[in-house]
Amino acid sequence: MAALPAACRHQARGERRRPSQDRGWRIERQRPRHRGRRAQRAQPRRRHPAPHDFWVKIAYQGEPGAYSDEAVAALFPGADAVGYATFRLTFEALAIGAVDSAVLPVENSSAGIVQEVSDLLWELPDLRVIREHVQPVKHCLLGWPGPVERALSHPQALAQCSRYLHSRQIKPVAFHDTAGAARAVAEQRQPGTAAIASKAAAARYGLYVLAESIQDDSENRTRFVVVEKGTP
């Protein structure tokens, strides 16, 4: 079991708090929705793997161009970033040693705790949180010129842009990943369908940026943690 940052404790009580920007942090436990096997309490230690270690593999949930992919690049420049379709697959890759560490979102200043990640951190044994990273998140509406009727994106991103979508009567459609939604829109070219993702995803998949900074909170931020297997 790896514990979550202190900010998640406020979210669990229904309070809204933006992730702090300071470098200091401490580990506190967040109660999940269901019971799971308990592991040793995580303890902070030196960052590992070191930055610029080009031979290390870092897992994240999503496809190239996802916000988690950007977080990996910020934390471990030059590392081999490996995307997985789901959070569970990301954790499993770490558990079997297919990757050295995983970078995972644990809470957002607008949408709150990423509950699935919180649950998996409690459920799976022998995990250690070794670092955290707060990243500004600016959502964009990506697609092709013309009226937009529906927007594909990860449920967290859709929640963070709910006011924008509601005011324009755009139907939110859940997708496994922000960058994956951008790729799907680029490949399918379906009229009236757009994606909510980053400007970097627009460049990667050749889409127009139809609107920028559409998130409800102008100071929208996501807190990521670096997780690795604990010492037996």
Tab-separated table of C-alpha atoms in Angstrom:
chain	number	residue	atom	x	y	z
A	1	MET	CA	0.000	0.000	0.000
A	2	ALA	CA	1.366	3.385	-0.943
A	3	ALA	CA	-0.102	6.396	0.812
A	4	LEU	CA	-1.391	9.542	-0.819
A	5	PRO	CA	-0.310	13.158	-0.329
A	6	ALA	CA	-1.907	15.222	2.420
A	7	ALA	CA	-4.035	17.243	-0.009
A	8	CYS	CA	-6.152	14.169	-0.740
A	9	ARG	CA	-7.256	14.104	2.894
A	10	HIS	CA	-9.073	17.410	2.367
A	11	GLN	CA	-10.804	16.094	-0.736
A	12	ALA	CA	-12.034	13.028	1.183
A	13	ARG	CA	-13.860	15.341	3.630
A	14	GLY	CA	-15.539	17.181	0.775
A	15	GLU	CA	-13.224	20.208	1.001
A	16	ARG	CA	-11.685	21.687	-2.110
A	17	ARG	CA	-8.032	22.546	-2.018
A	18	ARG	CA	-5.593	23.312	-4.789
A	19	PRO	CA	-2.447	21.246	-4.854
A	20	SER	CA	0.418	23.147	-3.286
A	21	GLN	CA	3.327	24.241	-5.407
A	22	ASP	CA	6.016	23.736	-2.808
A	23	ARG	CA	8.516	20.922	-3.059
A	24	GLY	CA	7.975	19.646	0.463
A	25	TRP	CA	5.576	16.783	1.018
A	26	ARG	CA	4.604	14.089	3.450
A	27	ILE	CA	2.743	10.837	3.098
A	28	GLU	CA	-0.630	10.259	4.756
A	29	ARG	CA	-3.116	7.476	4.193
A	30	GLN	CA	-6.359	7.978	2.248
A	31	ARG	CA	-9.228	5.619	3.109
A	32	PRO	CA	-10.465	3.834	-0.043
A	33	ARG	CA	-14.015	2.862	-0.906
A	34	HIS	CA	-13.324	-0.831	-0.383
A	35	ARG	CA	-10.961	-2.949	1.649
A	36	GLY	CA	-7.765	-4.315	0.201
A	37	ARG	CA	-4.618	-6.026	1.329
A	38	ARG	CA	-2.380	-3.865	3.440
A	39	ALA	CA	1.303	-3.462	2.728
A	40	GLN	CA	4.077	-1.795	4.655
A	41	ARG	CA	3.652	1.936	5.210
A	42	ALA	CA	5.561	3.830	2.544
A	43	GLN	CA	8.499	5.975	3.562
A	44	PRO	CA	10.004	8.787	1.491
A	45	ARG	CA	13.465	8.174	0.128
A	46	ARG	CA	15.778	9.511	-2.521
A	47	ARG	CA	14.427	10.004	-6.015
A	48	HIS	CA	14.932	6.951	-8.195
A	49	PRO	CA	15.590	6.523	-11.036
A	50	ALA	CA	17.753	9.588	-11.472
A	51	PRO	CA	16.915	12.123	-14.202
A	52	HIS	CA	18.564	11.623	-17.583
A	53	ASP	CA	18.791	7.843	-17.014
A	54	PHE	CA	17.963	7.003	-20.599
A	55	TRP	CA	17.768	3.273	-19.935
A	56	VAL	CA	14.950	3.367	-17.370
A	57	LYS	CA	11.300	2.695	-18.201
A	58	ILE	CA	8.531	4.783	-16.638
A	59	ALA	CA	4.893	3.681	-16.907
A	60	TYR	CA	1.903	5.984	-17.211
A	61	GLN	CA	-1.771	5.592	-18.062
A	62	GLY	CA	-2.660	6.842	-21.510
A	63	GLU	CA	-1.204	7.348	-24.958
A	64	PRO	CA	1.626	9.571	-26.224
A	65	GLY	CA	0.625	13.196	-25.727
A	66	ALA	CA	-1.409	12.543	-22.563
A	67	TYR	CA	-0.934	14.778	-19.535
A	68	SER	CA	0.644	11.848	-17.702
A	69	ASP	CA	3.109	11.499	-20.573
A	70	GLU	CA	4.012	15.167	-20.107
A	71	ALA	CA	4.465	14.563	-16.368
A	72	VAL	CA	6.880	11.700	-17.104
A	73	ALA	CA	8.913	13.995	-19.371
A	74	ALA	CA	9.045	16.666	-16.656
A	75	LEU	CA	10.091	14.236	-13.929
A	76	PHE	CA	12.423	11.958	-15.901
A	77	PRO	CA	13.833	13.697	-18.993
A	78	GLY	CA	15.036	11.185	-21.543
A	79	ALA	CA	13.466	8.146	-19.875
A	80	ASP	CA	11.541	5.579	-21.906
A	81	ALA	CA	7.877	6.447	-21.248
A	82	VAL	CA	5.554	3.457	-21.644
A	83	GLY	CA	1.799	4.074	-21.858
A	84	TYR	CA	-0.872	1.599	-20.710
A	85	ALA	CA	-4.588	1.630	-21.492
A	86	THR	CA	-5.804	1.508	-17.870
A	87	PHE	CA	-4.562	2.357	-14.393
A	88	ARG	CA	-4.711	-1.311	-13.386
A	89	LEU	CA	-2.495	-2.344	-16.303
A	90	THR	CA	-0.069	0.416	-15.313
A	91	PHE	CA	0.128	-0.941	-11.765
A	92	GLU	CA	0.487	-4.512	-13.025
A	93	ALA	CA	3.414	-3.523	-15.253
A	94	LEU	CA	5.128	-2.079	-12.186
A	95	ALA	CA	4.326	-5.151	-10.094
A	96	ILE	CA	5.901	-7.610	-12.557
A	97	GLY	CA	8.985	-5.460	-13.111
A	98	ALA	CA	8.225	-4.491	-16.713
A	99	VAL	CA	8.981	-0.869	-15.743
A	100	ASP	CA	11.108	0.806	-13.088
A	101	SER	CA	8.519	3.300	-11.809
A	102	ALA	CA	5.055	4.625	-12.593
A	103	VAL	CA	3.803	8.210	-12.730
A	104	LEU	CA	0.145	8.439	-11.688
A	105	PRO	CA	-2.359	11.266	-11.102
A	106	VAL	CA	-3.811	11.217	-7.589
A	107	GLU	CA	-5.861	14.407	-7.375
A	108	ASN	CA	-6.975	17.441	-9.323
A	109	SER	CA	-7.752	20.896	-7.981
A	110	SER	CA	-11.153	20.906	-9.741
A	111	ALA	CA	-12.319	17.286	-9.949
A	112	GLY	CA	-10.812	15.979	-6.708
A	113	ILE	CA	-9.250	12.592	-6.009
A	114	VAL	CA	-8.643	10.129	-8.825
A	115	GLN	CA	-10.483	7.402	-6.960
A	116	GLU	CA	-9.324	4.430	-9.030
A	117	VAL	CA	-5.674	5.286	-8.401
A	118	SER	CA	-6.395	5.793	-4.694
A	119	ASP	CA	-8.077	2.395	-4.500
A	120	LEU	CA	-5.267	0.610	-6.339
A	121	LEU	CA	-2.610	2.181	-4.128
A	122	TRP	CA	-4.397	0.618	-1.150
A	123	GLU	CA	-5.220	-2.666	-2.808
A	124	LEU	CA	-1.824	-3.611	-4.197
A	125	PRO	CA	1.022	-4.518	-1.816
A	126	ASP	CA	4.670	-3.466	-1.689
A	127	LEU	CA	4.343	-0.071	-3.356
A	128	ARG	CA	6.253	3.043	-2.381
A	129	VAL	CA	5.532	6.696	-3.189
A	130	ILE	CA	8.904	8.342	-3.714
A	131	ARG	CA	8.097	11.735	-5.217
A	132	GLU	CA	5.280	14.034	-6.257
A	133	HIS	CA	4.822	16.609	-8.990
A	134	VAL	CA	2.176	19.323	-9.442
A	135	GLN	CA	1.423	20.171	-13.059
A	136	PRO	CA	-0.799	22.936	-14.495
A	137	VAL	CA	-3.421	21.485	-16.833
A	138	LYS	CA	-4.806	23.600	-19.680
A	139	HIS	CA	-7.490	21.775	-21.637
A	140	CYS	CA	-8.177	22.504	-25.297
A	141	LEU	CA	-11.015	21.535	-27.615
A	142	LEU	CA	-9.433	19.746	-30.574
A	143	GLY	CA	-10.968	18.675	-33.849
A	144	TRP	CA	-11.953	19.865	-37.291
A	145	PRO	CA	-13.592	23.174	-38.288
A	146	GLY	CA	-17.367	23.191	-37.910
A	147	PRO	CA	-20.025	22.825	-35.199
A	148	VAL	CA	-19.147	20.522	-32.301
A	149	GLU	CA	-21.874	18.253	-30.936
A	150	ARG	CA	-19.879	15.847	-28.747
A	151	ALA	CA	-16.496	15.837	-27.029
A	152	LEU	CA	-14.441	12.728	-26.258
A	153	SER	CA	-12.045	12.688	-23.327
A	154	HIS	CA	-11.060	11.026	-20.071
A	155	PRO	CA	-13.830	11.359	-17.432
A	156	GLN	CA	-11.579	13.542	-15.259
A	157	ALA	CA	-10.988	15.978	-18.135
A	158	LEU	CA	-14.700	16.062	-18.949
A	159	ALA	CA	-15.477	16.881	-15.314
A	160	GLN	CA	-12.900	19.666	-15.330
A	161	CYS	CA	-14.576	21.261	-18.390
A	162	SER	CA	-18.209	20.650	-17.436
A	163	ARG	CA	-19.301	24.302	-17.455
A	164	TYR	CA	-17.823	24.901	-20.900
A	165	LEU	CA	-19.526	21.824	-22.334
A	166	HIS	CA	-22.877	22.581	-20.706
A	167	SER	CA	-22.929	26.205	-21.879
A	168	ARG	CA	-22.394	25.103	-25.487
A	169	GLN	CA	-24.634	22.040	-25.333
A	170	ILE	CA	-21.739	19.737	-26.200
A	171	LYS	CA	-22.334	16.144	-25.128
A	172	PRO	CA	-19.473	14.669	-23.041
A	173	VAL	CA	-18.388	11.185	-24.146
A	174	ALA	CA	-16.055	9.237	-21.844
A	175	PHE	CA	-12.869	7.849	-23.395
A	176	HIS	CA	-9.966	6.001	-21.792
A	177	ASP	CA	-7.498	8.848	-22.284
A	178	THR	CA	-7.237	12.474	-23.424
A	179	ALA	CA	-4.557	11.796	-26.023
A	180	GLY	CA	-6.354	8.632	-27.102
A	181	ALA	CA	-9.475	10.722	-27.687
A	182	ALA	CA	-7.457	13.115	-29.851
A	183	ARG	CA	-6.059	10.217	-31.863
A	184	ALA	CA	-9.555	8.768	-32.366
A	185	VAL	CA	-10.922	12.102	-33.584
A	186	ALA	CA	-7.991	12.468	-35.980
A	187	GLU	CA	-8.419	8.964	-37.376
A	188	GLN	CA	-12.208	8.861	-37.631
A	189	ARG	CA	-12.805	12.446	-38.854
A	190	GLN	CA	-16.420	12.163	-37.739
A	191	PRO	CA	-18.352	15.439	-38.242
A	192	GLY	CA	-19.364	17.135	-35.001
A	193	THR	CA	-16.941	15.127	-32.852
A	194	ALA	CA	-14.058	16.781	-31.000
A	195	ALA	CA	-11.649	15.837	-28.221
A	196	ILE	CA	-10.578	17.516	-25.011
A	197	ALA	CA	-6.820	17.217	-24.638
A	198	SER	CA	-3.635	19.276	-24.567
A	199	LYS	CA	-2.272	21.563	-27.268
A	200	ALA	CA	0.635	19.127	-27.553
A	201	ALA	CA	-1.847	16.380	-28.462
A	202	ALA	CA	-3.246	18.597	-31.227
A	203	ALA	CA	0.221	18.954	-32.727
A	204	ARG	CA	0.960	15.245	-32.383
A	205	TYR	CA	-2.249	14.088	-34.080
A	206	GLY	CA	-2.698	16.918	-36.583
A	207	LEU	CA	-5.867	18.477	-35.160
A	208	TYR	CA	-7.077	22.079	-35.057
A	209	VAL	CA	-7.219	23.823	-31.687
A	210	LEU	CA	-10.842	24.974	-31.699
A	211	ALA	CA	-10.713	26.534	-28.222
A	212	GLU	CA	-8.007	26.954	-25.571
A	213	SER	CA	-8.113	26.885	-21.767
A	214	ILE	CA	-11.667	25.554	-21.568
A	215	GLN	CA	-11.260	24.127	-18.050
A	216	ASP	CA	-13.635	25.514	-15.419
A	217	ASP	CA	-10.770	26.553	-13.132
A	218	SER	CA	-8.165	28.841	-14.689
A	219	GLU	CA	-5.635	27.538	-12.143
A	220	ASN	CA	-6.439	23.892	-12.831
A	221	ARG	CA	-3.666	21.618	-11.539
A	222	THR	CA	-3.101	17.895	-11.190
A	223	ARG	CA	-0.911	16.246	-8.577
A	224	PHE	CA	1.084	13.242	-9.791
A	225	VAL	CA	3.052	10.769	-7.705
A	226	VAL	CA	5.980	8.561	-8.655
A	227	VAL	CA	5.442	4.998	-7.433
A	228	GLU	CA	7.879	2.098	-7.349
A	229	LYS	CA	7.993	-1.337	-5.786
A	230	GLY	CA	8.945	-1.285	-2.134
A	231	THR	CA	11.861	-3.131	-0.617
A	232	PRO	CA	10.753	-6.656	0.429
